[in-house]
């Protein structure tokens, strides 16, 4: 499959300054990540808080500048483009954020929120804008009369649909979905996920789906990347990762999910908590919590190993 | 919150409810009511000054000098025979004019500097905020005096001087608001749509900064009058024969023991109007407090 | 096993400018000693309000207007605030919250806060209580030497929740109420905390009410599950049965909404959204979203009735002549 987005050796370091007198310390939010996102896929990025998964989405959209590395969209290098040159890519790549209560401008009508992209990119007559807004709202399951309301009049699920309409009105090819359903109730999440799946097929989209919920990944994704402290731990097709997980971290994430209606069970949970990204462990980043850690894990960082075609894993167990 | 069809409250209903609630809270707040009445009187006096004032505020009548309050001159007359009551009534117009101009000028400068500094951050923020700090490091009246001495006497120069003193607080406030809003997800979403910085600042951040800034501006109206009167009293603001309240108080200075009425009445008006604005401002601030507004 | 808690016909309202929110509409709950009850439901269903009512922590603008809460046989709604503090709250029952860091006092060190709780509950001096703190911290899996002198903001979410658990269990409560204790945590930490809670509650023989939106968490941890919707209890059953044989259409919808790994099924969800409790729907509060709604549902609120032993449901589909279908 042809890649719609390619990133090579991407790094993003943030400077953390405690006071004006102390030396800034570097947080390696994204530390040397390379991957290809195939066109038409739902490419999910999984990890716990602090794994860098949201930063990755924002880097690809160029909402933040990478420290080094290369980002290509449809074969074009967009890493160093300024805002003027980026504008045509803005039409192609959009984002839906996590928090439906802060992602819509509270004082604007729905028609203005959804129509903003059209006004930025095209000089269209107002009736044409109206028709397009109405069309996209209906596409995400809302109605024409919703155009003249304010965000506070909608439930979380409806707000998330409005955010989708705002992103889709420019007819993008690639969408970053940053935890789009984690703030929603489970019954609303189900309908939102079904809608996302349906939109992906009918509008021929590619998703980068950022989430912490592996059950959601199993339902929607075609590819999975597991991140930990800014690095990829395991990557592969969804079926491969779920049927044949290799990395101890992936396994423990799967293990930690409460099983519905299966009663109590004994499980192998990783010990401790995710270390501070200011002070990441030496060697393998996961060794401090790994149940299968060996001597070498605390000394040497493992390389990415290809388990089978397209299935990469960063772990000494397989070298 | 609301159901997809039936339970949606229309926007107009919501606005009406909001206003009713505001009025209700306002009536509960007795002091704010007093403030409202005082300020309303002040503004009405300014508007209808020609109808209220029995005499010309500037015309000199040397046959009527230094008369004590009587039925003809209820506040008495000054050393040039001018009716103090008429001067005070016309003075209200000047005070209103000063308040409006200072508010507009300092509000505009403050907002522009504040949201720019807050939105861009970094070096721009550092430079703009250090300039603000310089202005903030002098006492208000001293700085206003220095500026109007520099610019020369006169009402307009006084207005500019007071505005230059007043914008800093607005700038700090607008900066804080702008920093808060720019980090919200909806601004990021608009950036992802490709909006330019100017567009984001003017169409998305500025409107959201307006309401706290307006509250702050209304809180400062009392002190604007005080500063203006202070400058007038020191002879740096409005020049004779302009009936600016501070200047009238200054006129009566040398007669204070024998002819107390010249300075006392305009002084009383300054005090009442400042009190009115302060009570009103406190009321507005309380009203905006979400802990009170449930 | 003897009955520990019996809540009957509890009604709670909240006065707001928009109108009166009917948050709890005559709910019924019960709990035996050492039993674990899960209260499950979506945003605004009243699950947290139920828990706060049991602790008598409903404050203005909220108000308990009707019902009784029998705790160890006494109606705690009739107790004075003073008696509540002296004998019940923080003595016989305690609570942990979703945001553990904000539930701790930011200006005191962790060790001092635990000591204070122990001192208050056992009527001993802070100095004596402080000697018990290391044991308390070790019990919840924290290295006491490293954590006793930390301030709340220096703790991670998982550590803070452990401290909260140490404080809540230090008083050896009969009843522990856990309000979304793991919702703000990552999955691996959630699993750790649930495992810890499981072990400690087994040792301490505490009864637990676990409030959660996550049916998976509830089903693993609890013996019995109560499903709430819009201020009503709509179904009560033991944890296995509620998944194998859910009765209420809402419970069915909820279960078919949960993505389960390896299940590869379509998620149906539930149409519409939760009603505004200022003006809730007439009759059964779920009827506008229900596929099986008929005339009676629109007018008459269903009552909770026992369909099979220990399995209660409030739905007209199962009352009188109408049988399961």
Short mmCIF file of N, CA, C and O in Angstrom, two decimals, chain A residues 47-50 53 155 158 183-191 193-194 197 212-216 218-219 242 249 252-274 289, chain C residues 36 41-43 156-159 162 186-192 195 198 213-217 219-223 239-240 243-244 254 256-273 289:
data_model
loop_
_atom_site.label_atom_id
_atom_site.label_comp_id
_atom_site.label_asym_id
_atom_site.label_seq_id
_atom_site.Cartn_x
_atom_site.Cartn_y
_atom_site.Cartn_z
N UNK A 47 -0.89 4.40 23.75
CA UNK A 47 0.10 4.59 24.80
C UNK A 47 -0.56 5.23 26.00
O UNK A 47 -1.68 5.73 25.91
N UNK A 48 0.15 5.20 27.12
CA UNK A 48 -0.37 5.82 28.32
C UNK A 48 -0.04 7.30 28.30
O UNK A 48 0.67 7.77 27.42
N UNK A 49 -0.54 8.04 29.28
CA UNK A 49 -0.22 9.47 29.30
C UNK A 49 1.28 9.65 29.42
O UNK A 49 1.95 8.90 30.13
N UNK A 50 1.82 10.63 28.71
CA UNK A 50 3.25 10.84 28.71
C UNK A 50 4.00 10.01 27.67
O UNK A 50 5.22 10.04 27.63
N UNK A 53 2.06 10.42 22.34
CA UNK A 53 1.19 10.12 21.21
C UNK A 53 0.48 11.35 20.65
O UNK A 53 0.37 11.50 19.44
N UNK A 155 -24.95 18.13 23.41
CA UNK A 155 -24.32 17.14 24.28
C UNK A 155 -22.91 16.85 23.79
O UNK A 155 -22.53 17.25 22.69
N UNK A 158 -22.75 15.16 20.40
CA UNK A 158 -23.09 16.06 19.29
C UNK A 158 -21.97 17.04 19.02
O UNK A 158 -21.67 17.35 17.86
N UNK A 183 -13.78 11.18 26.01
CA UNK A 183 -14.55 11.99 26.95
C UNK A 183 -16.04 11.66 26.88
O UNK A 183 -16.84 12.29 27.55
N UNK A 184 -16.40 10.69 26.06
CA UNK A 184 -17.82 10.40 25.85
C UNK A 184 -18.27 9.18 26.64
O UNK A 184 -17.48 8.29 26.94
N UNK A 185 -19.57 9.15 26.94
CA UNK A 185 -20.13 7.96 27.56
C UNK A 185 -20.09 6.80 26.57
O UNK A 185 -20.08 7.00 25.36
N UNK A 186 -20.10 5.59 27.10
CA UNK A 186 -19.85 4.42 26.26
C UNK A 186 -20.92 4.24 25.18
O UNK A 186 -20.62 3.87 24.05
N UNK A 187 -22.17 4.56 25.50
CA UNK A 187 -23.21 4.38 24.48
C UNK A 187 -23.05 5.40 23.36
O UNK A 187 -23.36 5.13 22.20
N UNK A 188 -22.55 6.58 23.71
CA UNK A 188 -22.32 7.61 22.70
C UNK A 188 -21.05 7.29 21.92
O UNK A 188 -20.97 7.48 20.71
N UNK A 189 -20.05 6.76 22.63
CA UNK A 189 -18.80 6.36 21.99
C UNK A 189 -19.07 5.35 20.88
O UNK A 189 -18.52 5.44 19.78
N UNK A 190 -19.95 4.40 21.17
CA UNK A 190 -20.24 3.36 20.18
C UNK A 190 -20.76 3.96 18.89
O UNK A 190 -20.32 3.62 17.80
N UNK A 191 -21.68 4.91 19.02
CA UNK A 191 -22.26 5.51 17.82
C UNK A 191 -21.26 6.41 17.11
O UNK A 191 -21.24 6.50 15.88
N UNK A 193 -17.96 5.99 17.08
CA UNK A 193 -17.01 5.13 16.38
C UNK A 193 -17.61 4.57 15.09
O UNK A 193 -16.94 4.53 14.05
N UNK A 194 -18.87 4.18 15.18
CA UNK A 194 -19.52 3.65 13.98
C UNK A 194 -19.57 4.72 12.89
O UNK A 194 -19.31 4.44 11.71
N UNK A 197 -16.13 5.18 11.31
CA UNK A 197 -15.85 4.08 10.38
C UNK A 197 -16.55 4.30 9.05
O UNK A 197 -15.97 4.14 7.98
N UNK A 212 -5.87 5.70 24.19
CA UNK A 212 -5.26 4.86 25.21
C UNK A 212 -6.05 3.56 25.36
O UNK A 212 -5.67 2.70 26.13
N UNK A 213 -7.13 3.43 24.61
CA UNK A 213 -8.06 2.33 24.81
C UNK A 213 -7.88 1.25 23.75
O UNK A 213 -8.28 1.41 22.60
N UNK A 214 -7.27 0.14 24.15
CA UNK A 214 -6.97 -0.92 23.17
C UNK A 214 -8.24 -1.60 22.64
O UNK A 214 -8.25 -2.10 21.52
N UNK A 215 -9.30 -1.60 23.44
CA UNK A 215 -10.53 -2.21 22.95
C UNK A 215 -11.09 -1.40 21.78
O UNK A 215 -11.59 -1.98 20.80
N UNK A 216 -10.98 -0.09 21.87
CA UNK A 216 -11.41 0.76 20.76
C UNK A 216 -10.53 0.52 19.54
O UNK A 216 -11.01 0.43 18.41
N UNK A 218 -9.02 -2.24 18.76
CA UNK A 218 -9.40 -3.52 18.19
C UNK A 218 -10.65 -3.37 17.32
O UNK A 218 -10.77 -3.98 16.27
N UNK A 219 -11.55 -2.50 17.75
CA UNK A 219 -12.79 -2.32 17.00
C UNK A 219 -12.55 -1.58 15.69
O UNK A 219 -13.12 -1.93 14.67
N UNK A 242 -2.76 -7.93 17.79
CA UNK A 242 -3.70 -8.49 18.77
C UNK A 242 -3.60 -10.01 18.87
O UNK A 242 -3.84 -10.57 19.94
N UNK A 249 5.43 -4.77 26.90
CA UNK A 249 4.56 -3.63 27.21
C UNK A 249 3.20 -3.79 26.54
O UNK A 249 2.16 -3.55 27.15
N UNK A 252 1.28 -6.28 28.42
CA UNK A 252 0.71 -5.85 29.70
C UNK A 252 -0.44 -4.86 29.51
O UNK A 252 -1.37 -4.82 30.29
N UNK A 253 -0.38 -4.08 28.42
CA UNK A 253 -1.52 -3.21 28.13
C UNK A 253 -2.77 -4.03 27.86
O UNK A 253 -3.86 -3.73 28.34
N UNK A 254 -2.59 -5.10 27.09
CA UNK A 254 -3.73 -5.98 26.79
C UNK A 254 -4.23 -6.66 28.06
O UNK A 254 -5.42 -6.80 28.28
N UNK A 255 -3.27 -7.05 28.88
CA UNK A 255 -3.59 -7.76 30.11
C UNK A 255 -4.37 -6.87 31.09
O UNK A 255 -5.23 -7.33 31.82
N UNK A 256 -4.06 -5.57 31.07
CA UNK A 256 -4.62 -4.67 32.08
C UNK A 256 -6.08 -4.32 31.84
O UNK A 256 -6.75 -3.82 32.73
N UNK A 257 -6.57 -4.57 30.64
CA UNK A 257 -7.95 -4.18 30.34
C UNK A 257 -8.93 -5.05 31.13
O UNK A 257 -8.83 -6.27 31.11
N UNK A 258 -9.86 -4.42 31.86
CA UNK A 258 -10.83 -5.24 32.59
C UNK A 258 -11.69 -6.03 31.61
O UNK A 258 -12.14 -5.51 30.60
N UNK A 259 -11.89 -7.30 31.90
CA UNK A 259 -12.70 -8.10 30.99
C UNK A 259 -14.16 -8.01 31.41
O UNK A 259 -14.49 -8.10 32.57
N UNK A 260 -15.00 -7.81 30.44
CA UNK A 260 -16.40 -7.57 30.73
C UNK A 260 -17.13 -8.88 30.93
O UNK A 260 -17.14 -9.75 30.06
N UNK A 261 -17.71 -9.07 32.11
CA UNK A 261 -18.57 -10.22 32.37
C UNK A 261 -17.83 -11.54 32.46
O UNK A 261 -18.43 -12.60 32.38
N UNK A 262 -16.52 -11.50 32.65
CA UNK A 262 -15.78 -12.75 32.75
C UNK A 262 -15.38 -13.04 34.21
O UNK A 262 -14.64 -13.96 34.48
N UNK A 263 -15.81 -12.20 35.11
CA UNK A 263 -15.47 -12.39 36.51
C UNK A 263 -14.04 -12.01 36.79
O UNK A 263 -13.35 -11.43 35.95
N UNK A 264 -13.58 -12.34 38.00
CA UNK A 264 -12.23 -11.95 38.41
C UNK A 264 -11.20 -12.87 37.80
O UNK A 264 -11.46 -14.04 37.53
N UNK A 265 -10.02 -12.32 37.55
CA UNK A 265 -8.95 -13.19 37.10
C UNK A 265 -7.62 -12.63 37.58
O UNK A 265 -7.50 -11.44 37.88
N UNK A 266 -6.64 -13.49 37.65
CA UNK A 266 -5.30 -13.08 38.04
C UNK A 266 -4.61 -12.58 36.78
O UNK A 266 -4.70 -13.19 35.72
N UNK A 267 -3.95 -11.45 36.88
CA UNK A 267 -3.31 -10.94 35.68
C UNK A 267 -1.89 -10.47 36.00
O UNK A 267 -1.55 -10.18 37.12
N UNK A 268 -1.11 -10.44 34.92
CA UNK A 268 0.27 -9.96 35.06
C UNK A 268 0.29 -8.48 34.71
O UNK A 268 0.16 -8.10 33.55
N UNK A 269 0.41 -7.66 35.73
CA UNK A 269 0.40 -6.22 35.51
C UNK A 269 1.82 -5.69 35.67
O UNK A 269 2.54 -6.13 36.57
N UNK A 270 2.23 -4.75 34.81
CA UNK A 270 3.58 -4.21 34.99
C UNK A 270 3.67 -3.49 36.33
O UNK A 270 2.71 -2.91 36.79
N UNK A 271 4.84 -3.59 36.95
CA UNK A 271 4.99 -2.94 38.25
C UNK A 271 5.28 -1.45 38.06
O UNK A 271 5.71 -1.04 36.98
N UNK A 272 5.08 -0.67 39.11
CA UNK A 272 5.46 0.73 39.11
C UNK A 272 4.68 1.57 38.10
O UNK A 272 3.68 1.13 37.56
N UNK A 273 5.20 2.77 37.90
CA UNK A 273 4.51 3.70 37.02
C UNK A 273 5.45 4.19 35.93
O UNK A 273 6.65 4.01 36.01
N UNK A 274 4.89 4.86 34.93
CA UNK A 274 5.68 5.38 33.83
C UNK A 274 6.69 6.39 34.39
O UNK A 274 6.34 7.26 35.17
N UNK A 289 9.79 -1.45 34.47
CA UNK A 289 8.46 -2.00 34.79
C UNK A 289 8.26 -3.38 34.20
O UNK A 289 7.23 -4.02 34.45
N UNK C 36 -19.65 -6.43 47.85
CA UNK C 36 -19.19 -5.36 46.96
C UNK C 36 -20.27 -5.07 45.93
O UNK C 36 -20.62 -5.93 45.14
N UNK C 41 -23.38 3.52 35.51
CA UNK C 41 -24.28 4.35 34.71
C UNK C 41 -23.48 5.42 34.01
O UNK C 41 -22.30 5.60 34.25
N UNK C 42 -24.15 6.15 33.12
CA UNK C 42 -23.45 7.17 32.35
C UNK C 42 -23.56 8.52 33.05
O UNK C 42 -24.25 8.65 34.07
N UNK C 43 -22.88 9.52 32.48
CA UNK C 43 -22.89 10.87 33.04
C UNK C 43 -24.29 11.31 33.44
O UNK C 43 -25.23 11.17 32.67
N UNK C 156 2.33 11.07 41.80
CA UNK C 156 1.63 10.78 40.55
C UNK C 156 0.20 10.39 40.91
O UNK C 156 -0.12 10.16 42.09
N UNK C 157 -0.66 10.33 39.89
CA UNK C 157 -2.06 9.99 40.14
C UNK C 157 -2.21 8.66 40.86
O UNK C 157 -2.99 8.52 41.80
N UNK C 158 -1.42 7.68 40.43
CA UNK C 158 -1.50 6.36 41.03
C UNK C 158 -1.05 6.37 42.49
O UNK C 158 -1.70 5.77 43.35
N UNK C 159 0.06 7.08 42.77
CA UNK C 159 0.54 7.16 44.15
C UNK C 159 -0.46 7.86 45.04
O UNK C 159 -0.73 7.44 46.17
N UNK C 162 -3.17 5.65 45.98
CA UNK C 162 -2.74 4.72 47.02
C UNK C 162 -2.79 5.40 48.39
O UNK C 162 -3.21 4.79 49.38
N UNK C 186 -4.14 5.70 34.02
CA UNK C 186 -3.83 4.85 32.87
C UNK C 186 -4.22 3.40 33.18
O UNK C 186 -4.28 3.00 34.34
N UNK C 187 -4.44 2.62 32.11
CA UNK C 187 -4.94 1.26 32.32
C UNK C 187 -4.05 0.40 33.20
O UNK C 187 -4.56 -0.36 34.03
N UNK C 188 -2.73 0.49 33.02
CA UNK C 188 -1.88 -0.38 33.84
C UNK C 188 -1.97 0.02 35.31
O UNK C 188 -1.98 -0.84 36.20
N UNK C 189 -2.06 1.32 35.56
CA UNK C 189 -2.17 1.80 36.94
C UNK C 189 -3.55 1.44 37.50
O UNK C 189 -3.69 1.04 38.66
N UNK C 190 -4.56 1.57 36.66
CA UNK C 190 -5.91 1.17 37.06
C UNK C 190 -5.92 -0.28 37.53
O UNK C 190 -6.48 -0.61 38.59
N UNK C 191 -5.28 -1.14 36.74
CA UNK C 191 -5.24 -2.56 37.11
C UNK C 191 -4.52 -2.75 38.44
O UNK C 191 -4.96 -3.53 39.29
N UNK C 192 -3.41 -2.01 38.63
CA UNK C 192 -2.69 -2.11 39.91
C UNK C 192 -3.57 -1.69 41.08
O UNK C 192 -3.63 -2.38 42.10
N UNK C 195 -6.33 -4.16 41.83
CA UNK C 195 -5.80 -5.36 42.47
C UNK C 195 -5.49 -5.10 43.95
O UNK C 195 -5.84 -5.89 44.82
N UNK C 198 -8.66 -4.81 45.90
CA UNK C 198 -9.22 -6.15 46.05
C UNK C 198 -8.58 -6.89 47.23
O UNK C 198 -9.27 -7.42 48.09
N UNK C 213 -18.25 4.26 35.58
CA UNK C 213 -18.95 4.24 34.30
C UNK C 213 -18.49 3.04 33.49
O UNK C 213 -19.01 2.78 32.42
N UNK C 214 -17.50 2.31 34.02
CA UNK C 214 -16.86 1.23 33.26
C UNK C 214 -17.42 -0.11 33.72
O UNK C 214 -17.09 -0.60 34.80
N UNK C 215 -18.26 -0.70 32.88
CA UNK C 215 -18.87 -1.98 33.25
C UNK C 215 -17.82 -3.06 33.46
O UNK C 215 -18.00 -3.97 34.26
N UNK C 216 -16.71 -2.96 32.73
CA UNK C 216 -15.65 -3.95 32.88
C UNK C 216 -15.07 -3.91 34.28
O UNK C 216 -14.92 -4.93 34.95
N UNK C 217 -14.74 -2.71 34.75
CA UNK C 217 -14.19 -2.54 36.09
C UNK C 217 -15.18 -3.08 37.12
O UNK C 217 -14.82 -3.85 38.02
N UNK C 219 -17.59 -5.25 36.75
CA UNK C 219 -17.85 -6.68 36.68
C UNK C 219 -16.70 -7.48 37.28
O UNK C 219 -16.90 -8.56 37.82
N UNK C 220 -15.48 -6.95 37.18
CA UNK C 220 -14.36 -7.68 37.76
C UNK C 220 -14.31 -7.55 39.26
O UNK C 220 -13.89 -8.44 39.96
N UNK C 221 -14.70 -6.38 39.76
CA UNK C 221 -14.48 -6.10 41.16
C UNK C 221 -15.66 -6.46 42.05
O UNK C 221 -15.48 -6.80 43.22
N UNK C 222 -16.86 -6.39 41.49
CA UNK C 222 -18.04 -6.42 42.36
C UNK C 222 -18.77 -7.76 42.34
O UNK C 222 -18.69 -8.51 41.38
N UNK C 223 -19.51 -8.00 43.43
CA UNK C 223 -20.37 -9.18 43.49
C UNK C 223 -21.69 -8.90 42.78
O UNK C 223 -22.26 -9.74 42.12
N UNK C 239 -22.95 -9.95 39.22
CA UNK C 239 -22.10 -9.46 38.13
C UNK C 239 -22.11 -10.33 36.89
O UNK C 239 -22.03 -9.82 35.78
N UNK C 240 -22.20 -11.64 37.05
CA UNK C 240 -22.18 -12.48 35.85
C UNK C 240 -23.50 -12.38 35.09
O UNK C 240 -23.52 -12.22 33.88
N UNK C 243 -24.38 -9.52 32.62
CA UNK C 243 -23.81 -9.54 31.28
C UNK C 243 -24.38 -10.66 30.43
O UNK C 243 -24.57 -10.50 29.23
N UNK C 244 -24.65 -11.80 31.08
CA UNK C 244 -25.17 -12.91 30.31
C UNK C 244 -26.65 -12.72 29.97
O UNK C 244 -27.08 -13.06 28.88
N UNK C 254 -26.29 -0.66 26.74
CA UNK C 254 -25.00 -0.32 27.33
C UNK C 254 -23.98 -1.43 27.05
O UNK C 254 -22.85 -1.16 26.64
N UNK C 256 -24.05 -3.69 24.71
CA UNK C 256 -23.71 -3.82 23.29
C UNK C 256 -22.92 -2.61 22.78
O UNK C 256 -22.53 -2.56 21.63
N UNK C 257 -22.69 -1.62 23.66
CA UNK C 257 -21.87 -0.46 23.26
C UNK C 257 -20.40 -0.63 23.60
O UNK C 257 -19.57 0.13 23.12
N UNK C 258 -20.10 -1.60 24.46
CA UNK C 258 -18.72 -1.71 24.94
C UNK C 258 -17.87 -2.45 23.93
O UNK C 258 -18.19 -3.58 23.55
N UNK C 259 -16.79 -1.83 23.47
CA UNK C 259 -15.89 -2.59 22.60
C UNK C 259 -15.15 -3.65 23.43
O UNK C 259 -14.65 -3.35 24.51
N UNK C 260 -15.14 -4.88 22.95
CA UNK C 260 -14.46 -5.95 23.66
C UNK C 260 -13.43 -6.56 22.72
O UNK C 260 -13.74 -6.85 21.56
N UNK C 261 -12.21 -6.72 23.22
CA UNK C 261 -11.15 -7.24 22.36
C UNK C 261 -11.47 -8.66 21.91
O UNK C 261 -11.84 -9.51 22.71
N UNK C 262 -11.35 -8.87 20.62
CA UNK C 262 -11.58 -10.20 20.07
C UNK C 262 -13.03 -10.51 19.78
O UNK C 262 -13.35 -11.56 19.22
N UNK C 263 -13.95 -9.59 20.16
CA UNK C 263 -15.35 -9.90 19.97
C UNK C 263 -15.78 -9.68 18.51
O UNK C 263 -16.72 -10.30 18.05
N UNK C 264 -15.07 -8.83 17.81
CA UNK C 264 -15.38 -8.43 16.44
C UNK C 264 -16.88 -8.42 16.16
O UNK C 264 -17.41 -9.24 15.42
N UNK C 265 -17.55 -7.46 16.79
CA UNK C 265 -18.97 -7.26 16.53
C UNK C 265 -19.18 -5.78 16.29
O UNK C 265 -18.34 -4.95 16.65
N UNK C 266 -20.30 -5.44 15.68
CA UNK C 266 -20.62 -4.03 15.51
C UNK C 266 -21.14 -3.49 16.84
O UNK C 266 -21.80 -4.20 17.60
N UNK C 267 -20.80 -2.23 17.13
CA UNK C 267 -21.30 -1.61 18.36
C UNK C 267 -22.57 -0.84 18.02
O UNK C 267 -22.57 -0.03 17.12
N UNK C 268 -23.63 -1.15 18.74
CA UNK C 268 -24.88 -0.51 18.36
C UNK C 268 -25.07 0.84 19.03
O UNK C 268 -25.57 1.77 18.44
N UNK C 269 -24.66 0.97 20.29
CA UNK C 269 -24.90 2.23 20.99
C UNK C 269 -26.37 2.40 21.33
O UNK C 269 -27.18 1.50 21.11
N UNK C 270 -26.69 3.57 21.88
CA UNK C 270 -28.08 3.88 22.20
C UNK C 270 -28.40 5.20 21.55
O UNK C 270 -27.65 6.17 21.70
N UNK C 271 -29.49 5.28 20.78
CA UNK C 271 -29.80 6.55 20.11
C UNK C 271 -30.14 7.63 21.13
O UNK C 271 -30.54 7.34 22.26
N UNK C 272 -30.00 8.89 20.72
CA UNK C 272 -30.36 10.01 21.59
C UNK C 272 -29.33 10.25 22.68
O UNK C 272 -28.27 9.64 22.69
N UNK C 273 -29.67 11.15 23.60
CA UNK C 273 -28.77 11.40 24.71
C UNK C 273 -29.57 11.48 26.00
O UNK C 273 -30.79 11.51 25.99
N UNK C 289 -35.78 6.88 24.35
CA UNK C 289 -34.64 6.26 23.65
C UNK C 289 -34.83 4.76 23.48
O UNK C 289 -33.92 4.08 23.00
#
